[in-house]
CSV table of C-alpha atoms and ligand atoms in Angstrom, one decimal:
chain,number,residue,atom,x,y,z
A,1,UNK,CA,16.1,-39.0,41.2
A,2,UNK,CA,12.8,-37.1,41.6
A,3,UNK,CA,9.7,-38.7,41.2
A,4,UNK,CA,7.3,-37.9,38.0
A,5,UNK,CA,3.5,-37.8,37.9
A,6,UNK,CA,1.8,-39.3,34.9
A,7,UNK,CA,-1.9,-38.6,33.9
A,8,UNK,CA,-3.2,-41.6,32.0
A,9,UNK,CA,-6.5,-41.5,30.0
A,10,UNK,CA,-9.2,-43.6,31.0
A,11,UNK,CA,-10.8,-45.5,28.5
A,12,UNK,CA,-9.8,-47.7,25.4
A,13,UNK,CA,-6.0,-47.1,25.3
A,14,UNK,CA,-5.4,-47.2,29.1
A,15,UNK,CA,-5.1,-51.1,29.2
A,16,UNK,CA,-2.9,-51.1,26.4
A,17,UNK,CA,-0.6,-48.3,27.8
A,18,UNK,CA,-0.3,-50.1,31.2
A,19,UNK,CA,0.6,-53.2,29.2
A,20,UNK,CA,3.2,-51.2,27.3
A,21,UNK,CA,4.7,-49.8,30.6
A,22,UNK,CA,4.9,-53.3,32.0
A,23,UNK,CA,7.3,-54.3,29.1
A,24,UNK,CA,9.6,-51.6,30.5
A,25,UNK,CA,9.3,-53.1,34.0
A,26,UNK,CA,7.3,-50.2,35.4
A,27,UNK,CA,4.4,-52.3,37.0
A,28,UNK,CA,1.5,-50.6,38.8
A,29,UNK,CA,0.6,-53.8,40.9
A,30,UNK,CA,-2.7,-52.7,42.2
A,31,UNK,CA,-3.9,-51.3,39.1
A,32,UNK,CA,-7.0,-52.7,37.3
A,33,UNK,CA,-9.7,-51.1,35.2
A,34,UNK,CA,-12.5,-51.8,37.7
A,35,UNK,CA,-10.9,-50.3,40.5
A,36,UNK,CA,-12.4,-47.1,41.8
A,37,UNK,CA,-9.1,-45.8,42.8
A,38,UNK,CA,-7.6,-42.8,40.9
A,39,UNK,CA,-4.0,-42.8,42.2
A,40,UNK,CA,-1.4,-45.7,41.6
A,41,UNK,CA,2.3,-45.9,42.3
A,42,UNK,CA,4.9,-48.2,40.4
A,43,UNK,CA,6.9,-50.8,41.9
A,44,UNK,CA,9.7,-48.3,43.2
A,45,UNK,CA,7.4,-45.4,43.7
A,46,UNK,CA,9.2,-43.3,41.2
A,47,UNK,CA,5.9,-42.8,39.3
A,48,UNK,CA,2.7,-41.5,40.5
A,49,UNK,CA,-0.2,-42.5,38.1
A,50,UNK,CA,-3.3,-40.2,38.1
A,51,UNK,CA,-6.1,-42.0,36.2
A,52,UNK,CA,-8.2,-39.3,34.8
A,53,UNK,CA,-10.9,-38.6,32.1
A,54,UNK,CA,-9.1,-38.3,28.7
A,55,UNK,CA,-10.5,-34.9,28.1
A,56,UNK,CA,-8.9,-33.6,31.2
A,57,UNK,CA,-5.4,-35.1,30.6
A,58,UNK,CA,-4.1,-32.0,28.5
A,59,UNK,CA,-5.2,-29.6,31.4
A,60,UNK,CA,-3.3,-31.8,34.2
A,61,UNK,CA,-0.4,-31.6,32.1
A,62,UNK,CA,-0.5,-27.9,31.0
A,63,UNK,CA,-1.1,-26.8,34.7
A,64,UNK,CA,1.9,-28.9,36.0
A,65,UNK,CA,-0.6,-31.2,37.9
A,66,UNK,CA,1.0,-34.0,35.9
A,67,UNK,CA,4.5,-33.8,34.4
A,68,UNK,CA,3.5,-36.3,31.7
A,69,UNK,CA,0.2,-37.4,30.1
A,70,UNK,CA,-0.7,-40.1,27.8
A,71,UNK,CA,-3.9,-39.3,25.9
A,72,UNK,CA,-5.4,-39.3,22.4
A,73,UNK,CA,-4.5,-36.6,19.9
A,74,UNK,CA,-8.1,-35.9,19.5
A,75,UNK,CA,-8.1,-34.4,23.1
A,76,UNK,CA,-4.8,-32.8,22.8
A,77,UNK,CA,-6.1,-30.7,19.7
A,78,UNK,CA,-9.4,-29.9,21.1
A,79,UNK,CA,-7.6,-28.6,24.5
A,80,UNK,CA,-5.2,-26.4,22.5
A,81,UNK,CA,-3.1,-27.1,25.6
A,82,UNK,CA,0.4,-25.5,25.6
A,83,UNK,CA,2.6,-28.6,26.2
A,84,UNK,CA,5.3,-30.7,24.2
A,85,UNK,CA,4.0,-33.6,22.3
A,86,UNK,CA,7.0,-35.9,22.2
A,87,UNK,CA,6.0,-39.3,21.3
A,88,UNK,CA,3.4,-41.3,19.1
A,89,UNK,CA,2.5,-44.5,21.1
A,90,UNK,CA,0.4,-45.5,17.7
A,91,UNK,CA,-2.2,-47.1,20.0
A,92,UNK,CA,-5.8,-46.2,19.4
A,93,UNK,CA,-5.3,-45.3,15.8
A,94,UNK,CA,-8.4,-43.6,14.3
A,95,UNK,CA,-8.9,-40.4,12.3
A,96,UNK,CA,-10.8,-37.2,12.3
A,97,UNK,CA,-13.4,-36.9,9.7
A,98,UNK,CA,-16.2,-34.9,8.2
A,99,UNK,CA,-19.2,-37.2,7.5
A,100,UNK,CA,-22.9,-36.8,6.2
A,101,UNK,CA,-25.8,-38.8,4.9
A,102,UNK,CA,-24.9,-41.0,1.8
A,103,UNK,CA,-27.3,-38.9,-0.4
A,104,UNK,CA,-26.1,-35.4,1.0
A,105,UNK,CA,-25.7,-32.7,-1.5
A,106,UNK,CA,-24.3,-29.4,-0.4
A,107,UNK,CA,-26.2,-26.5,-1.5
A,108,UNK,CA,-24.1,-23.7,-3.0
A,109,UNK,CA,-23.8,-20.6,-0.7
A,110,UNK,CA,-25.6,-22.3,2.3
A,111,UNK,CA,-23.9,-21.8,5.7
A,112,UNK,CA,-23.3,-25.4,7.1
A,113,UNK,CA,-24.4,-26.7,10.4
A,114,UNK,CA,-21.8,-29.0,11.9
A,115,UNK,CA,-22.5,-31.2,14.9
A,116,UNK,CA,-19.5,-32.3,17.1
A,117,UNK,CA,-18.0,-33.2,20.2
A,118,UNK,CA,-14.9,-31.0,18.9
A,119,UNK,CA,-16.1,-27.6,18.2
A,120,UNK,CA,-12.5,-26.1,18.0
A,121,UNK,CA,-11.2,-28.9,15.7
A,122,UNK,CA,-14.2,-28.5,13.3
A,123,UNK,CA,-14.1,-24.8,13.4
A,124,UNK,CA,-10.4,-24.6,12.4
A,125,UNK,CA,-10.9,-27.3,9.7
A,126,UNK,CA,-13.7,-25.2,8.0
A,127,UNK,CA,-11.9,-22.0,8.5
A,128,UNK,CA,-8.9,-23.4,6.8
A,129,UNK,CA,-11.2,-24.0,3.7
A,130,UNK,CA,-12.6,-20.3,4.1
A,131,UNK,CA,-16.1,-21.7,5.1
A,132,UNK,CA,-18.1,-20.2,7.8
A,133,UNK,CA,-20.1,-22.7,9.8
A,134,UNK,CA,-22.4,-23.0,12.6
A,135,UNK,CA,-21.6,-25.5,15.4
A,136,UNK,CA,-24.0,-27.7,17.3
A,137,UNK,CA,-22.1,-28.9,20.3
A,138,UNK,CA,-23.0,-32.4,21.4
A,139,UNK,CA,-21.4,-34.8,23.9
A,140,UNK,CA,-21.9,-38.0,22.0
A,141,UNK,CA,-24.0,-40.2,19.5
A,142,UNK,CA,-23.1,-37.3,17.0
A,143,UNK,CA,-24.2,-39.5,14.2
A,144,UNK,CA,-27.7,-38.9,15.0
A,145,UNK,CA,-27.7,-35.2,14.2
A,146,UNK,CA,-27.6,-35.6,10.5
A,147,UNK,CA,-30.3,-38.2,10.5
A,148,UNK,CA,-32.9,-36.1,12.5
A,149,UNK,CA,-32.1,-32.7,10.7
A,150,UNK,CA,-30.1,-30.9,13.6
A,151,UNK,CA,-27.1,-30.6,11.5
A,152,UNK,CA,-25.9,-31.0,7.9
A,153,UNK,CA,-22.8,-32.7,8.6
A,154,UNK,CA,-20.7,-34.0,11.6
A,155,UNK,CA,-17.0,-33.7,12.6
A,156,UNK,CA,-16.1,-36.9,14.6
A,157,UNK,CA,-13.6,-39.8,15.3
A,158,UNK,CA,-13.8,-42.6,12.8
A,159,UNK,CA,-12.1,-45.8,13.7
A,160,UNK,CA,-13.8,-48.9,12.0
A,161,UNK,CA,-16.3,-46.9,10.2
A,162,UNK,CA,-19.2,-49.1,11.7
A,163,UNK,CA,-20.8,-46.4,13.4
A,164,UNK,CA,-21.4,-44.2,10.3
A,165,UNK,CA,-22.3,-47.4,8.3
A,166,UNK,CA,-24.9,-48.4,10.7
A,167,UNK,CA,-26.5,-44.9,10.4
A,168,UNK,CA,-26.1,-44.5,6.7
A,169,UNK,CA,-23.5,-42.0,6.8
A,170,UNK,CA,-20.3,-41.7,4.7
A,171,UNK,CA,-16.9,-40.1,5.2
A,172,UNK,CA,-16.9,-36.9,3.1
A,173,UNK,CA,-13.3,-35.7,4.0
A,174,UNK,CA,-10.6,-36.8,6.2
A,175,UNK,CA,-9.1,-34.2,8.7
A,176,UNK,CA,-6.3,-35.7,10.3
A,177,UNK,CA,-5.0,-39.0,11.9
A,178,UNK,CA,-5.3,-39.7,15.5
A,179,UNK,CA,-3.5,-42.0,17.9
A,180,UNK,CA,-2.3,-42.1,21.6
A,181,UNK,CA,0.5,-39.5,22.2
A,182,UNK,CA,2.8,-38.7,25.2
A,183,UNK,CA,2.8,-35.0,26.1
A,184,UNK,CA,5.0,-33.3,28.7
A,185,UNK,CA,4.6,-30.1,30.8
A,186,UNK,CA,6.9,-27.6,29.5
A,187,UNK,CA,8.4,-26.8,33.0
A,188,UNK,CA,8.9,-30.3,33.9
A,189,UNK,CA,10.6,-31.0,30.6
A,190,UNK,CA,13.6,-28.6,31.9
A,191,UNK,CA,13.4,-29.3,35.6
A,192,UNK,CA,13.1,-33.1,35.3
A,193,UNK,CA,14.7,-33.7,32.2
A,194,UNK,CA,16.6,-36.7,33.2
A,195,UNK,CA,13.5,-38.6,34.4
A,196,UNK,CA,11.2,-37.5,31.7
A,197,UNK,CA,13.6,-38.4,29.0
A,198,UNK,CA,14.2,-41.9,30.9
A,199,UNK,CA,10.7,-42.5,30.8
A,200,UNK,CA,10.5,-41.6,27.1
A,201,UNK,CA,13.3,-43.8,25.9
A,202,UNK,CA,11.9,-46.7,28.0
A,203,UNK,CA,8.6,-46.3,26.2
A,204,UNK,CA,10.3,-46.1,23.1
A,205,UNK,CA,12.2,-49.2,23.4
A,206,UNK,CA,9.0,-51.0,24.4
A,207,UNK,CA,7.4,-49.9,21.3
A,208,UNK,CA,10.1,-51.4,19.1
B,301,LIG,C1,-16.8,-43.0,19.1
B,301,LIG,C2,-16.9,-42.0,18.0
B,301,LIG,C3,-17.5,-42.6,16.9
B,301,LIG,C4,-17.2,-44.0,17.1
B,301,LIG,C5,-16.1,-44.3,16.0
B,301,LIG,O1,-17.9,-42.9,19.7
B,301,LIG,O2,-17.6,-40.7,18.5
B,301,LIG,O3,-19.0,-42.4,17.0
B,301,LIG,O4,-16.6,-44.2,18.3
B,301,LIG,O5,-15.8,-45.7,16.0
B,301,LIG,P1,-16.2,-46.7,14.7
B,301,LIG,O6,-15.7,-46.0,13.5
B,301,LIG,O7,-15.3,-47.8,15.2
B,301,LIG,O8,-17.6,-46.9,14.8
B,301,LIG,P2,-18.1,-43.6,21.1
B,301,LIG,O9,-18.3,-45.0,21.0
B,301,LIG,O10,-17.0,-43.2,22.0
B,301,LIG,O11,-19.4,-43.0,21.8
B,301,LIG,P3,-20.1,-41.3,22.0
B,301,LIG,O12,-19.6,-40.7,20.7
B,301,LIG,O13,-21.4,-41.5,22.0
B,301,LIG,O14,-19.4,-40.9,23.1
B,302,LIG,MG1,-19.8,-41.7,18.8
C-alpha cells in the first residue's frame, strides 16, 4: 500500500473530522487543536495529515501536495479548484446567502455593491440573474458593510443566523447549502485508487 497525504482544514470542523476518523480506527495520537505542529501521522503511518488553513486546502489538493482534502464547500467553490468532490461529510452545515438591512429596498436600475469574503461566489450568483454588481472584498466582519454604507448587501455564510440578527440584517436570498466535503486530486484518484477508495469507504461507514 502507498501512503496518502490528507490536507485537513483548521477550524470548526477539524475536531469533528478527527473524531470521525477515530471511529474508523485511524488515529492521530499526537494531534490536538492547541498543538503548533502542522504534520501528523496515523497509527500505522499510512496517512500523513497536513493541518492547513481552510482556504488553502483546495490548492494543496489541486497541486497534488495532498491526495485528499477535507474542507468546507465554501472554500471549494471559491477556489474553483480542478478536483473531484467525492463525499459529503455533512459536518459544519450552513449556507451561502445574500443578506441586507431589514428595511432594505432595492432601487430600480441601481448597480448593487456587494461586500463579501467570497467574490467569485457572489459574482457568479448575480451573473446568473443577469445583474451587474460591484464587489467590495473584505476578510471578515462582513455584516458591518451594509450598516455603515460600504455596501448595499452582503454575500456570506449563515449558520445559526445570530450574526445577521444581532446586526439588524435579514437573509434576502439563499444561494447554496454548505457542508464539509472530501475532495481528491485527479491524478491521485488514478494512481492511488485503492488507497483513496479505502479511505473514502472507511469514512462512509463511520458516517452511517
Ligand atoms: C462566519 C460567517 C458569518 C457567521 C455565520 O463568520 O462569516 O459572519 O460566521 O454564523 P452565524 O449565522 O451562526 O452567526 P466568522 O465567525 O467566521 O468571522 P469572520 O467573518 O469575521 O471571519
Ligand atoms: Mg463573519
